Coordinates of C-alpha atoms in Angstrom, one line a residue:
M959 CA 31.4 -36.2 14.4
S960 CA 28.8 -33.3 14.8
V961 CA 25.5 -33.3 12.7
H962 CA 24.7 -30.0 10.7
H963 CA 21.4 -30.3 11.5
H964 CA 21.7 -26.4 11.5
Y965 CA 21.5 -24.3 8.2
W966 CA 23.1 -20.7 8.2
Q967 CA 23.3 -17.8 5.4
G968 CA 23.5 -20.9 2.6
S969 CA 25.6 -23.6 4.1
F970 CA 24.8 -26.6 6.7
V971 CA 27.1 -26.5 10.1
G972 CA 27.2 -28.5 13.7
D973 CA 26.1 -26.6 16.8
E974 CA 29.8 -25.4 17.4
E975 CA 30.4 -23.8 14.8
A976 CA 26.2 -22.1 15.1
G977 CA 27.3 -21.3 18.2
R978 CA 30.5 -19.5 16.9
R979 CA 28.2 -18.1 15.0
L980 CA 26.0 -16.4 17.1
A981 CA 28.1 -14.9 19.5
E982 CA 29.0 -12.8 16.0
L983 CA 24.9 -12.9 15.0
P984 CA 25.0 -9.0 15.7
A985 CA 27.9 -8.4 12.6
A986 CA 26.1 -11.1 10.1
V987 CA 23.3 -8.9 10.4
E988 CA 25.0 -5.6 9.9
A989 CA 26.7 -7.0 6.5
A990 CA 23.5 -8.7 5.1
L991 CA 21.9 -5.7 5.5
A992 CA 24.2 -3.8 3.7
A993 CA 23.3 -5.4 0.5
E994 CA 19.5 -4.9 -1.2
L995 CA 16.8 -6.8 -1.1
E996 CA 14.1 -6.3 -3.8
T997 CA 11.0 -7.9 -3.6
E998 CA 11.0 -9.3 -7.0
T999 CA 13.6 -11.5 -6.0
V1000 CA 11.9 -12.9 -3.1
L1001 CA 8.6 -13.3 -5.5
A1002 CA 11.2 -14.8 -8.0
A1003 CA 12.4 -17.8 -6.1
C1004 CA 9.5 -18.3 -4.3
D1005 CA 7.1 -18.9 -7.5
A1006 CA 9.5 -21.6 -8.8
L1007 CA 9.9 -23.2 -5.3
S1008 CA 5.9 -23.2 -5.7
A1009 CA 6.3 -25.0 -9.3
A1010 CA 8.5 -28.1 -7.8
L1011 CA 6.4 -28.0 -4.4
C1012 CA 3.5 -28.7 -6.6
D1013 CA 4.9 -31.6 -8.7
A1014 CA 5.3 -34.8 -7.6
D1015 CA 8.0 -35.5 -10.3
H1016 CA 9.7 -32.9 -9.5
P1017 CA 13.6 -33.2 -7.7
V1018 CA 13.3 -30.5 -5.7
H1019 CA 10.1 -32.3 -4.7
G1020 CA 11.9 -35.8 -3.5
R1021 CA 13.8 -33.9 -1.5
L1022 CA 12.2 -32.5 0.7
A1023 CA 9.6 -35.6 1.0
A1024 CA 12.7 -36.8 2.6
H1025 CA 12.1 -34.9 5.6
L1026 CA 8.2 -34.8 6.1
P1027 CA 7.6 -35.8 10.0
E1028 CA 6.6 -39.4 10.4
G1029 CA 3.3 -39.8 9.4
E1030 CA 2.4 -36.2 7.6
D1031 CA 0.9 -36.6 3.9
P1032 CA 2.8 -35.5 1.5
A1033 CA 0.7 -32.8 -0.4
V1034 CA 1.0 -31.1 2.6
L1035 CA 4.4 -29.8 1.0
A1036 CA 2.0 -29.1 -2.7
E1037 CA -0.3 -26.6 0.1
L1038 CA 2.6 -24.8 0.9
G1039 CA 4.3 -24.6 -2.9
T1040 CA 0.4 -22.5 -3.4
L1041 CA 0.9 -21.1 -0.2
L1042 CA 4.6 -19.7 -1.8
G1043 CA 3.5 -19.4 -5.1
R1044 CA 3.7 -15.3 -7.6
R1045 CA 0.0 -15.2 -7.2
E1046 CA -0.5 -15.8 -4.2
L1047 CA 2.4 -14.3 -2.4
T1048 CA 1.4 -10.6 -4.2
R1049 CA -1.6 -10.4 -3.5
K1050 CA -0.7 -10.6 0.2
L1051 CA 2.0 -7.7 -0.6
R1052 CA -0.9 -5.4 -2.0
R1053 CA -2.9 -6.6 1.2
E1054 CA -0.7 -5.8 3.4
L1055 CA 1.6 -3.3 2.2
G1056 CA 0.1 -1.5 -0.7
G1057 CA 1.9 -2.5 -3.4
T1058 CA 4.5 -5.5 -4.6
A1059 CA 7.5 -3.2 -4.3
P1060 CA 6.7 -1.7 -0.9
G1061 CA 10.5 -1.2 -0.1
R1062 CA 10.2 1.7 -2.8
L1063 CA 10.5 5.5 -1.3
N1064 CA 7.1 6.5 -3.9
R1065 CA 5.1 9.7 -2.7
A1066 CA 2.3 9.1 -0.3
D1067 CA 0.5 12.0 -1.8
P1068 CA 2.1 12.8 -5.1
R1069 CA 1.1 16.0 -4.4
E1070 CA 3.7 16.3 -2.0
T1071 CA 7.7 15.6 -2.3
V1072 CA 7.4 13.2 1.0
Y1073 CA 8.4 10.1 0.1
E1074 CA 6.9 7.0 2.0
A1075 CA 8.1 2.8 2.2
W1076 CA 7.7 0.4 4.4
A1077 CA 11.6 -0.7 6.0
P1078 CA 12.9 -4.3 6.9
V1079 CA 12.9 -3.7 11.1
G1080 CA 16.0 -5.5 11.2
L1081 CA 16.2 -9.0 12.0
V1082 CA 13.3 -11.8 13.3
A1083 CA 14.1 -13.9 15.4
H1084 CA 11.0 -16.4 14.6
I1085 CA 10.8 -19.1 17.4
A1086 CA 8.3 -21.9 16.0
P1087 CA 6.0 -24.4 17.5
G1088 CA 6.9 -28.3 17.1
N1089 CA 4.8 -30.6 14.7
A1090 CA 4.1 -27.7 12.6
A1091 CA 5.3 -28.3 9.0
T1092 CA 4.2 -24.6 7.3
V1093 CA 4.6 -22.7 9.6
A1094 CA 8.7 -22.4 10.0
P1095 CA 9.1 -21.9 6.7
L1096 CA 5.7 -19.4 5.8
S1097 CA 7.1 -17.1 8.5
I1098 CA 10.2 -16.6 7.0
V1099 CA 9.2 -15.9 3.8
E1100 CA 6.6 -13.4 5.6
G1101 CA 10.2 -12.0 7.0
L1102 CA 12.2 -11.9 4.1
L1103 CA 9.2 -10.2 2.3
A1104 CA 9.3 -7.1 4.4
G1105 CA 12.8 -7.3 3.4
N1106 CA 14.3 -8.8 6.9
V1107 CA 17.3 -10.5 8.5
N1108 CA 15.5 -14.3 10.1
I1109 CA 16.8 -16.3 12.2
L1110 CA 14.5 -19.1 13.3
K1111 CA 15.0 -21.9 15.6
T1112 CA 13.0 -25.1 15.4
S1113 CA 11.8 -27.8 18.2
S1114 CA 15.4 -30.3 18.7
A1115 CA 11.6 -33.0 17.8
D1116 CA 11.4 -32.2 14.5
T1117 CA 13.1 -33.1 11.4
L1118 CA 15.2 -30.8 9.2
L1119 CA 12.1 -29.9 6.6
T1120 CA 12.4 -25.9 7.8
Q1121 CA 16.3 -26.2 7.0
H1122 CA 16.2 -27.9 4.0
L1123 CA 12.7 -26.0 2.2
M1124 CA 15.1 -22.6 3.3
A1125 CA 18.2 -24.1 1.3
E1126 CA 16.1 -25.2 -1.4
L1127 CA 14.4 -21.2 -2.2
A1128 CA 17.9 -19.8 -1.2
A1129 CA 19.1 -22.5 -4.0
L1130 CA 16.5 -20.7 -6.6
D1131 CA 18.1 -17.1 -6.2
P1132 CA 21.8 -16.8 -8.1
S1133 CA 22.5 -13.9 -6.7
G1134 CA 22.7 -14.7 -2.6
A1135 CA 20.3 -11.9 -1.4
L1136 CA 18.5 -14.7 0.3
A1137 CA 20.5 -17.0 1.7
A1138 CA 22.2 -13.3 4.1
R1139 CA 19.2 -13.8 5.3
I1140 CA 18.5 -16.6 6.2
V1141 CA 19.3 -18.6 8.8
V1142 CA 17.4 -22.1 10.8
L1143 CA 19.2 -23.1 14.3
R1144 CA 17.4 -27.0 16.0
F1145 CA 18.3 -27.0 19.7
P1146 CA 16.1 -27.2 22.8
S1147 CA 14.5 -25.0 24.9
S1148 CA 16.5 -25.8 27.5
R1149 CA 19.4 -24.4 26.1
Q1150 CA 19.0 -20.7 27.1
E1151 CA 22.2 -19.3 26.0
W1152 CA 21.3 -20.0 22.5
L1153 CA 17.3 -18.8 22.4
R1154 CA 20.1 -15.4 24.2
L1155 CA 22.3 -14.9 21.6
M1156 CA 19.3 -15.7 19.1
C1157 CA 16.6 -12.1 20.5
A1158 CA 19.7 -10.1 21.7
P1159 CA 20.2 -8.2 18.4
A1160 CA 16.4 -9.2 17.1
D1161 CA 14.5 -5.6 16.5
A1162 CA 11.3 -7.8 16.1
V1163 CA 11.3 -12.3 18.0
A1164 CA 7.7 -13.4 16.6
V1165 CA 6.9 -16.8 18.8
W1166 CA 4.2 -19.5 18.4
G1167 CA 2.8 -21.5 21.5
G1168 CA 0.5 -21.1 24.8
E1169 CA 1.6 -18.6 27.6
G1170 CA 3.9 -20.8 29.3
A1171 CA 5.8 -20.5 25.4
V1172 CA 5.6 -16.6 25.0
E1173 CA 7.1 -16.2 29.1
G1174 CA 9.9 -18.2 28.3
V1175 CA 10.7 -16.1 25.1
A1176 CA 9.8 -13.0 26.5
A1177 CA 12.9 -13.1 28.8
H1178 CA 14.9 -13.0 26.6
V1179 CA 13.8 -9.7 24.6
P1180 CA 15.3 -6.7 24.9
A1181 CA 13.7 -2.9 25.7
G1182 CA 12.2 -1.9 22.8
C1183 CA 11.9 -4.6 20.6
R1184 CA 8.9 -6.1 19.5
L1185 CA 7.3 -9.3 20.2
V1186 CA 5.2 -11.0 17.9
E1187 CA 2.9 -13.5 19.6
W1188 CA 0.6 -16.0 17.8
G1189 CA -0.6 -17.5 21.0
H1190 CA -3.7 -19.7 21.2
R1191 CA -6.5 -19.6 20.5
I1192 CA -9.9 -19.9 21.2
S1193 CA -13.1 -20.1 19.0
F1194 CA -16.7 -20.1 18.8
A1195 CA -19.6 -21.5 17.3
Y1196 CA -22.9 -18.3 17.9
L1197 CA -26.2 -19.8 16.1
T1198 CA -29.5 -18.3 16.5
A1199 CA -33.2 -19.6 16.6
D1200 CA -33.3 -20.6 13.1
A1201 CA -30.6 -21.5 12.8
W1202 CA -30.2 -23.7 15.6
S1203 CA -33.3 -25.4 14.4
D1204 CA -31.3 -26.5 10.9
A1205 CA -30.7 -29.1 10.3
V1206 CA -28.0 -28.0 7.4
V1207 CA -26.7 -25.7 10.1
L1208 CA -26.0 -28.4 12.4
G1209 CA -23.7 -30.6 9.7
A1210 CA -22.0 -27.5 9.4
L1211 CA -21.2 -27.4 12.4
A1212 CA -20.1 -30.9 12.6
D1213 CA -17.8 -30.3 10.1
D1214 CA -16.1 -28.0 12.1
V1215 CA -15.8 -30.4 14.7
C1216 CA -14.5 -33.0 12.8
L1217 CA -11.8 -30.7 11.2
H1218 CA -8.4 -31.4 12.4
E1219 CA -10.0 -32.5 15.1
Q1220 CA -10.8 -29.1 16.9
Q1221 CA -6.8 -28.8 16.5
A1222 CA -6.7 -25.7 14.9
C1223 CA -7.1 -22.0 17.1
S1224 CA -10.6 -21.7 14.7
S1225 CA -12.2 -24.4 15.5
P1226 CA -15.3 -24.4 17.4
Q1227 CA -15.0 -25.4 20.9
V1228 CA -18.6 -23.5 22.2
V1229 CA -21.4 -23.1 20.8
Y1230 CA -23.2 -20.8 22.1
L1231 CA -27.3 -20.1 21.7
D1232 CA -29.5 -16.7 20.8
T1233 CA -31.8 -17.6 23.7
E1234 CA -31.3 -18.0 27.9
D1235 CA -33.7 -20.9 27.6
E1236 CA -31.8 -23.4 29.7
G1237 CA -34.3 -26.9 27.8
E1238 CA -33.8 -24.9 24.8
V1239 CA -29.5 -25.7 25.5
F1240 CA -30.4 -29.1 26.3
A1241 CA -33.0 -30.3 23.5
F1242 CA -30.1 -28.2 20.7
A1243 CA -27.0 -30.7 23.0
E1244 CA -28.9 -33.7 22.1
R1245 CA -29.5 -33.1 18.5
F1246 CA -26.8 -32.1 17.5
A1247 CA -24.6 -35.1 19.9
A1248 CA -27.0 -37.0 17.0
V1249 CA -25.2 -35.0 14.7
L1250 CA -21.9 -35.4 15.4
G1251 CA -21.8 -39.4 16.4
A1252 CA -23.0 -40.6 12.4
R1253 CA -19.5 -39.0 11.6
P1254 CA -17.0 -41.5 10.9
P1255 CA -13.9 -41.0 13.5
A1256 CA -10.7 -39.7 11.9
V1257 CA -8.3 -41.2 9.4
G1258 CA -4.9 -41.3 8.3
V1259 CA -4.4 -37.6 9.2
A1260 CA -1.0 -36.7 11.2
S1261 CA -3.1 -34.5 13.3
A1262 CA -5.8 -35.9 14.7
A1263 CA -3.7 -38.7 16.4
E1264 CA -5.0 -40.5 19.1
P1265 CA -4.5 -37.9 23.1
D1266 CA -1.5 -38.3 24.3
P1267 CA -1.5 -39.2 28.5
A1268 CA -2.4 -36.1 29.1
E1269 CA -5.0 -34.2 26.8
A1270 CA -6.3 -38.6 27.7
A1271 CA -6.3 -37.3 31.4
E1272 CA -8.2 -33.6 31.1
L1273 CA -11.0 -35.6 28.7
T1274 CA -11.7 -38.1 31.3
T1275 CA -11.3 -35.3 33.9
T1276 CA -13.5 -32.8 32.1
E1277 CA -16.1 -35.0 31.4
L1278 CA -16.0 -36.6 35.6
V1279 CA -16.7 -32.9 36.6
A1280 CA -19.2 -32.3 33.4
R1281 CA -21.5 -35.6 34.5
L1282 CA -20.9 -35.0 38.9
E1283 CA -23.0 -31.3 38.0
E1284 CA -26.4 -33.3 36.3
H1285 CA -26.6 -33.5 39.6
L1286 CA -26.9 -29.5 41.0
G1287 CA -29.2 -29.3 37.0
L1288 CA -26.1 -27.0 35.9
T1289 CA -25.0 -30.0 33.1
R1290 CA -26.2 -32.1 30.4
V1291 CA -23.0 -34.6 29.0
F1292 CA -24.1 -36.2 25.8
A1293 CA -21.1 -38.7 25.0
A1294 CA -20.2 -41.6 22.4
P1295 CA -19.4 -44.9 24.8
D1296 CA -15.9 -45.2 23.4
G1297 CA -14.8 -41.6 24.4
S1298 CA -14.3 -40.2 20.3
W1299 CA -16.6 -37.7 20.8
R1300 CA -18.9 -36.1 23.7
V1301 CA -21.5 -32.8 23.8
M1302 CA -21.4 -30.9 26.8
A1303 CA -24.5 -28.6 28.0
D1304 CA -23.9 -25.9 30.4
T1305 CA -25.7 -23.6 31.7
R1306 CA -23.4 -21.6 32.9
S1307 CA -22.9 -18.7 29.8
P1308 CA -18.6 -17.7 30.2
L1309 CA -16.4 -19.0 27.5
T1310 CA -14.6 -22.3 28.8
A1311 CA -11.8 -24.1 26.9
S1312 CA -12.7 -27.4 25.8
P1313 CA -10.3 -30.5 26.1
L1314 CA -10.6 -31.0 22.2
H1315 CA -10.6 -33.9 20.3
R1316 CA -15.0 -34.3 18.8
S1317 CA -15.5 -32.7 22.3
V1318 CA -18.5 -28.9 23.0
W1319 CA -19.5 -27.0 25.2
V1320 CA -23.5 -25.8 24.9
K1321 CA -24.1 -22.9 26.7
P1322 CA -26.8 -19.6 26.2
L1323 CA -25.6 -16.3 25.3
P1324 CA -28.3 -14.1 24.2
R1325 CA -27.1 -11.1 22.1
K1326 CA -27.8 -8.5 24.3
R1327 CA -25.0 -10.0 27.1
M1328 CA -22.6 -11.7 24.4
I1329 CA -20.1 -8.1 24.9
A1330 CA -20.3 -8.5 28.2
T1331 CA -19.8 -12.4 28.6
L1332 CA -16.7 -12.4 26.6
R1333 CA -15.0 -9.5 26.0
P1334 CA -13.2 -10.5 29.3
M1335 CA -11.7 -13.6 27.2
R1336 CA -10.3 -11.3 24.4
R1337 CA -6.7 -11.4 24.6
Y1338 CA -7.8 -15.0 23.4
L1339 CA -11.2 -14.9 20.3
Q1340 CA -9.9 -15.2 17.0
T1341 CA -12.7 -16.9 15.0
A1342 CA -16.4 -16.3 15.5
G1343 CA -18.8 -19.4 13.4
I1344 CA -22.5 -16.9 13.9
A1345 CA -25.6 -18.3 11.5
G1346 CA -29.0 -17.3 11.4
S1347 CA -30.7 -13.9 9.1
P1348 CA -28.5 -11.9 7.0
T1349 CA -29.7 -9.0 9.7
D1350 CA -29.2 -11.2 12.3
I1351 CA -24.9 -12.0 10.7
A1352 CA -24.8 -8.4 10.6
E1353 CA -25.3 -7.3 14.1
L1354 CA -24.1 -10.3 15.9
S1355 CA -20.6 -10.0 13.4
R1356 CA -19.5 -5.6 15.2
T1357 CA -21.3 -7.1 18.7
A1358 CA -18.8 -10.7 18.5
L1359 CA -15.7 -8.1 17.2
A1360 CA -16.4 -5.4 20.0
A1361 CA -16.2 -8.4 22.3
G1362 CA -13.1 -9.1 21.5
A1363 CA -13.1 -12.0 17.8
T1364 CA -10.4 -11.0 14.9
R1365 CA -12.8 -12.6 12.0
V1366 CA -16.2 -14.3 11.4
T1367 CA -17.6 -16.5 9.0
P1368 CA -20.8 -19.1 8.4
V1369 CA -20.7 -21.9 10.4
G1370 CA -18.5 -24.8 7.9
A1371 CA -16.7 -23.0 7.0
M1372 CA -15.0 -21.3 10.5
L1373 CA -11.5 -23.1 9.4
E1374 CA -11.3 -21.7 6.0
S1375 CA -9.2 -19.1 5.0
Y1376 CA -8.0 -16.2 2.1
A1377 CA -5.2 -15.3 0.6
G1378 CA -4.1 -12.5 2.7
E1379 CA -5.8 -12.8 5.6
P1380 CA -5.1 -10.5 9.2
H1381 CA -4.1 -13.5 11.1
D1382 CA -5.1 -12.4 15.0
G1383 CA -6.1 -9.9 13.8
V1384 CA -2.5 -8.1 12.5
Y1385 CA -1.0 -8.1 9.4
A1386 CA 1.8 -9.8 9.6
L1387 CA 4.4 -8.1 6.9
Q1388 CA 3.4 -4.5 8.6
R1389 CA 5.1 -6.4 12.2
Y1390 CA 7.7 -7.3 10.3
S1391 CA 8.1 -4.0 8.8
R1392 CA 8.2 -0.1 9.9
R1393 CA 6.4 2.9 8.2
V1394 CA 9.9 5.0 6.7
A1395 CA 9.1 8.6 5.4
V1396 CA 11.2 11.2 4.0
Q1397 CA 11.0 14.9 3.3
A1398 CA 12.1 16.3 0.8
D1399 CA 12.8 20.5 -0.7
P1400 CA 10.3 20.8 -3.4
S1401 CA 12.9 23.1 -5.1
L1402 CA 14.7 20.9 -6.1
F1403 CA 12.8 16.8 -5.3
A1404 CA 9.2 18.4 -7.8
T1405 CA 10.1 16.1 -10.8
T1406 CA 11.8 12.7 -8.8
A1407 CA 8.8 10.3 -7.6
C1408 CA 11.0 7.7 -6.5
L1409 CA 13.4 8.6 -4.0
D1410 CA 15.6 5.7 -4.9
D1411 CA 16.3 6.8 -8.5
L1412 CA 18.4 8.7 -7.6
A1413 CA 20.4 6.3 -6.0
R1414 CA 20.1 2.8 -7.7
P1415 CA 18.8 1.2 -10.7
V1416 CA 16.4 -1.7 -9.6
V1417 CA 18.4 -5.1 -10.3
L1418 CA 15.9 -7.6 -11.2
P1419 CA 15.7 -11.8 -11.3
P1420 CA 16.6 -11.5 -15.0
P1421 CA 13.7 -13.8 -17.7
E1422 CA 13.6 -16.7 -18.9
G1423 CA 12.2 -18.0 -22.1
P1424 CA 12.4 -16.9 -25.4
L1425 CA 12.1 -13.5 -26.9
L1426 CA 8.9 -13.1 -27.8
G1427 CA 7.1 -11.8 -31.3
K1428 CA 4.1 -9.5 -31.7
E1429 CA 2.3 -13.0 -33.1
D1430 CA 3.4 -14.6 -29.9
V1431 CA 2.3 -11.9 -27.2
Q1432 CA -1.0 -12.2 -29.0
E1433 CA -1.9 -15.3 -28.7
P1434 CA -2.1 -16.2 -24.8
A1435 CA -4.6 -13.1 -24.1
R1436 CA -7.0 -15.3 -26.2
R1437 CA -6.3 -18.4 -23.9
L1438 CA -6.1 -16.3 -20.6
A1439 CA -7.3 -17.6 -17.3
R1440 CA -9.7 -15.6 -15.4
A1441 CA -8.0 -13.8 -13.4
D1442 CA -5.5 -12.6 -15.9
A1443 CA -7.9 -11.1 -18.1
E1444 CA -9.9 -8.5 -16.8
L1445 CA -9.5 -5.1 -18.9
Y1446 CA -9.5 -5.6 -23.1
F1447 CA -8.2 -3.1 -25.1
R1448 CA -7.7 -3.0 -28.7
S1449 CA -5.8 -1.1 -30.9
G1450 CA -6.4 1.5 -33.8
G1451 CA -5.4 -0.7 -35.8
S1452 CA -1.8 1.6 -37.1
T1453 CA 0.2 -1.0 -37.8
G1454 CA -1.8 -3.8 -38.9
A1455 CA -5.3 -4.9 -38.0
P1456 CA -6.5 -4.5 -34.6
A1457 CA -4.7 -5.9 -31.6
L1458 CA -6.2 -7.3 -28.0
S1459 CA -3.9 -6.4 -24.9
V1460 CA -5.9 -8.2 -21.7
F1461 CA -4.6 -6.9 -18.1
S1462 CA -5.3 -8.1 -15.2
Y1463 CA -6.7 -4.7 -12.5
D1464 CA -3.5 -5.9 -10.3
D1465 CA -1.6 -5.7 -13.2
Y1466 CA -3.4 -2.5 -14.8
D1467 CA -2.8 -0.6 -11.8
S1468 CA 0.8 -1.5 -12.2
Q1469 CA 1.1 0.3 -14.9
M1470 CA -1.3 3.3 -14.3
H1471 CA 1.4 3.8 -11.1
A1472 CA 4.0 3.6 -13.5
A1473 CA 3.0 6.2 -16.2
A1474 CA 2.5 7.8 -13.4
R1475 CA 5.7 8.4 -12.1
G1476 CA 6.8 8.9 -15.5
L1477 CA 4.7 12.3 -15.5
L1478 CA 6.1 13.3 -12.7
A1479 CA 10.0 13.1 -14.3
A1480 CA 8.6 14.9 -17.4
G1481 CA 7.2 17.8 -16.2
Y1482 CA 3.7 17.9 -14.5
D1483 CA 2.6 19.2 -11.8
P1484 CA -0.2 17.6 -10.3
V1485 CA -1.4 20.8 -8.0
G1486 CA -0.7 23.6 -10.2
D1487 CA -1.6 21.8 -13.0
R1488 CA -5.3 21.9 -14.9
T1489 CA -5.1 19.3 -17.3
A1490 CA -7.8 18.9 -20.5
N1491 CA -7.8 15.0 -21.3
L1492 CA -7.8 15.1 -25.2
F1493 CA -6.8 11.6 -26.0
Y1494 CA -9.0 9.1 -28.2
C1495 CA -12.4 6.8 -26.3
G1496 CA -14.3 4.2 -26.7
A1497 CA -14.0 0.8 -29.5
M1498 CA -12.2 -0.7 -26.8
Y1499 CA -9.2 2.1 -26.9
G1500 CA -7.0 2.0 -24.8
S1501 CA -4.8 5.9 -24.4
F1502 CA -8.0 8.1 -22.7
I1503 CA -9.0 5.7 -19.8
S1504 CA -4.9 5.1 -19.5
F1505 CA -4.1 8.2 -18.4
F1506 CA -7.6 9.4 -17.0
S1507 CA -6.8 6.7 -14.4
V1508 CA -2.9 8.1 -14.0
L1509 CA -4.3 12.0 -13.0
E1510 CA -7.2 10.0 -11.0
R1511 CA -3.2 8.5 -9.0
L1512 CA -2.1 12.2 -9.1
G1513 CA -5.2 13.5 -7.8
G1514 CA -3.9 16.0 -10.2
V1515 CA -7.1 18.5 -11.8
Q1516 CA -8.7 16.8 -14.7
L1517 CA -10.9 18.1 -17.5
P1518 CA -12.1 14.7 -19.5
L1519 CA -12.8 15.5 -22.9
S1520 CA -11.6 13.1 -25.3
A1521 CA -10.6 13.7 -28.9
G1522 CA -13.8 14.8 -30.5
P1523 CA -15.0 16.6 -34.0
D1524 CA -16.4 19.9 -32.5
H1525 CA -13.4 21.5 -32.3
R1526 CA -15.0 24.9 -31.4
A1527 CA -16.8 23.5 -28.3
T1528 CA -13.8 21.8 -26.6
A1529 CA -11.8 24.6 -27.0
Q1530 CA -14.7 26.5 -25.6
A1531 CA -14.4 23.7 -22.6
L1532 CA -10.9 24.8 -22.0
I1533 CA -11.4 28.1 -22.1
D1534 CA -14.2 28.6 -19.9
H1535 CA -12.5 25.7 -17.5
G1536 CA -9.3 27.6 -17.2
A1537 CA -6.9 24.4 -18.9
D1538 CA -3.1 25.2 -19.2
T1539 CA -2.3 21.0 -19.8
L1540 CA -3.6 19.1 -22.7
F1541 CA -2.5 15.0 -23.2
G1542 CA -3.7 13.8 -26.4
M1543 CA -2.2 12.4 -29.7
P1544 CA 0.2 15.0 -31.5
S1545 CA -2.5 15.2 -34.9
Y1546 CA -5.5 15.8 -33.0
L1547 CA -3.8 18.7 -30.4
W1548 CA -2.5 20.2 -34.0
Q1549 CA -5.9 20.4 -35.6
L1550 CA -7.6 21.5 -32.8
L1551 CA -5.2 24.4 -31.6
H1552 CA -5.2 25.2 -35.7
A1553 CA -9.0 25.3 -36.0
E1554 CA -9.4 26.8 -32.6
A1555 CA -6.3 29.2 -33.0
D1556 CA -8.0 32.3 -32.7
A1557 CA -9.7 31.8 -29.9
L1558 CA -6.9 29.5 -28.1
R1559 CA -4.7 32.2 -29.0
A1560 CA -7.0 35.4 -27.7
Y1561 CA -7.2 33.0 -24.4
G1562 CA -3.4 32.6 -23.7
G1563 CA -3.5 29.9 -21.2
L1564 CA -2.7 27.4 -22.3
R1565 CA 1.7 26.4 -20.9
K1566 CA 2.2 22.9 -20.9
V1567 CA 0.9 19.8 -23.9
F1568 CA 1.9 15.7 -22.8
Y1569 CA 1.5 14.0 -26.5
G1570 CA 1.6 10.1 -26.4
G1571 CA 2.0 8.3 -29.3
E1572 CA 3.3 9.8 -32.0
H1573 CA 5.6 12.7 -32.1
F1574 CA 5.8 16.7 -32.4
T1575 CA 8.6 17.8 -34.9
A1576 CA 11.0 20.6 -34.4
E1577 CA 8.9 23.2 -37.0
Q1578 CA 6.0 21.9 -35.1
Q1579 CA 7.1 22.4 -31.9
R1580 CA 8.7 25.8 -32.4
T1581 CA 5.1 26.6 -33.9
L1582 CA 3.5 25.7 -30.9
R1583 CA 5.8 28.2 -29.2
D1584 CA 6.2 30.7 -31.1
T1585 CA 2.0 31.0 -32.2
F1586 CA 0.2 29.1 -28.8
G1587 CA 2.0 30.3 -26.4
I1588 CA 3.7 27.1 -25.2
E1589 CA 6.5 26.4 -23.1
V1590 CA 6.5 22.2 -22.2
I1591 CA 6.5 19.8 -24.5
R1592 CA 6.7 16.3 -23.6
S1593 CA 6.1 13.0 -24.4
I1594 CA 4.6 10.9 -21.7
T1595 CA 4.9 7.6 -22.7
Y1596 CA 4.9 5.4 -25.7
G1597 CA 2.3 2.2 -25.3
S1598 CA 2.0 -0.3 -27.5
T1599 CA -1.1 -2.6 -27.6
D1600 CA 0.6 -5.0 -29.8
L1601 CA 2.9 -5.6 -27.6
G1602 CA 0.7 -5.6 -24.5

């Protein structure tokens, strides 16, 4: 009986069935791509899985914990859950693809009928590394966020964690769109025919590992297919004279070395000193050895396991060669009697890989020689941990980046990262996407803000929870988290006591872009219209600020006058600056037009009125047309601070 250790588009299958389906992979990909995948579908499912992974008592957490590799800390599920949360993924989308709906064909410049979007490349084949529990599922999620179909290979030695994680994720999407875009296979790299069948129809192949692993996969990558390498990288620390004599800096450097036992690409393997003095190099190495030696041994960390025989041999060989070169005056070695750590001072500057497991090279490298020394290794450089004065850090950061490093951090924070951080110098979501454009006839599409609106409605996951009343909506605003409460608006109190509406800047930005698209649909012309913003302003009142933001996003000409009591001054500003379009509340616009009727009729330049809040009656609209020559009278939007 075949063991079902492959996950294929919603079901677990055995070797025979997986092999049959692999032969038909191109047709399966085409069928999956024919159905649209909204980014919100991915976000909603990931957020639900995130909540389950962060709750140790949740049934999903329990089911997945059973598939963790032996010795892996169950806390890794909570770490993965944090990365899959809506806040983290939304931030990633905004940073890498510019918004939370990157696949929509919106105007890149509202003044032009040119529509751009990020489109999936199609099929992404992921070749995951062994013994890295979070890499494979996160890689698939990145592929999904970009809208792709994803097929992933795990090592034959891996557990079925990724398969079951993806099954749980797909189960949280009732539409089935996610399941249709996920295939996870487990087989050894020696099964070259399966690897070939995976890669042959792929539009991008993402591979983790060293040069040998990349070369083995590259042989199967067809011409024109994008090869995305996430290979091994080398990182280093760089200390100025002020920093290398600072005990706090040495302690922070030891933390970077000991965290994960140098198994991360961002762990320092070499410590460079900004000097040409060999004596200073030897003296620093001795001081740092004392700091490193005082660190407790690694306990209970899966990645800090004892070195295997090959690693142990490399450790021994590297140390013995360095000790032999002491007789030539080239090196000096400081090591633990039990071999648990070693600091090897070397008078030669070129970058040398460390055998890891708390093994560090210390070398001289004057800043004037940094680029010449490091640039030959630029393909392998990743993190530079720099310590020095603020001026030194600014200067050395630029030099390290010019030499080939892709990220600079403080010493002590080399292994830390932030949401949306580029990896090895690129944004993953952009590598799994194509930038596409549609040029449209301005005479036909002047009022079309998003091309997709003409072709299909957006189908979003149904909201969960009860309908909320006015008081329910306003109550959470008083206890929102700091990150969700960055912008405060207060209502005018026309429907009762003034209410408060609170936004994050990201949410505010999304609403302003939506209002801008609506304004285009209503007939606003960002190229030709000259707009006076006459909404009310002040006292935390939102309409003036909101439409200032809308016009800013549209690139329209704006006179930010705001509603005020001096109608004569306002009318004169309209005339002096050639305004032809008015934004404002009907009651105020009516007062202004009638108070300055003679001057504005004589001017004769007003053509459009966009209003918000209350309505213009049919009789009022007739007066605007007949008396003032206004041709377009449209509602700009309806916003309610009372309801957020």
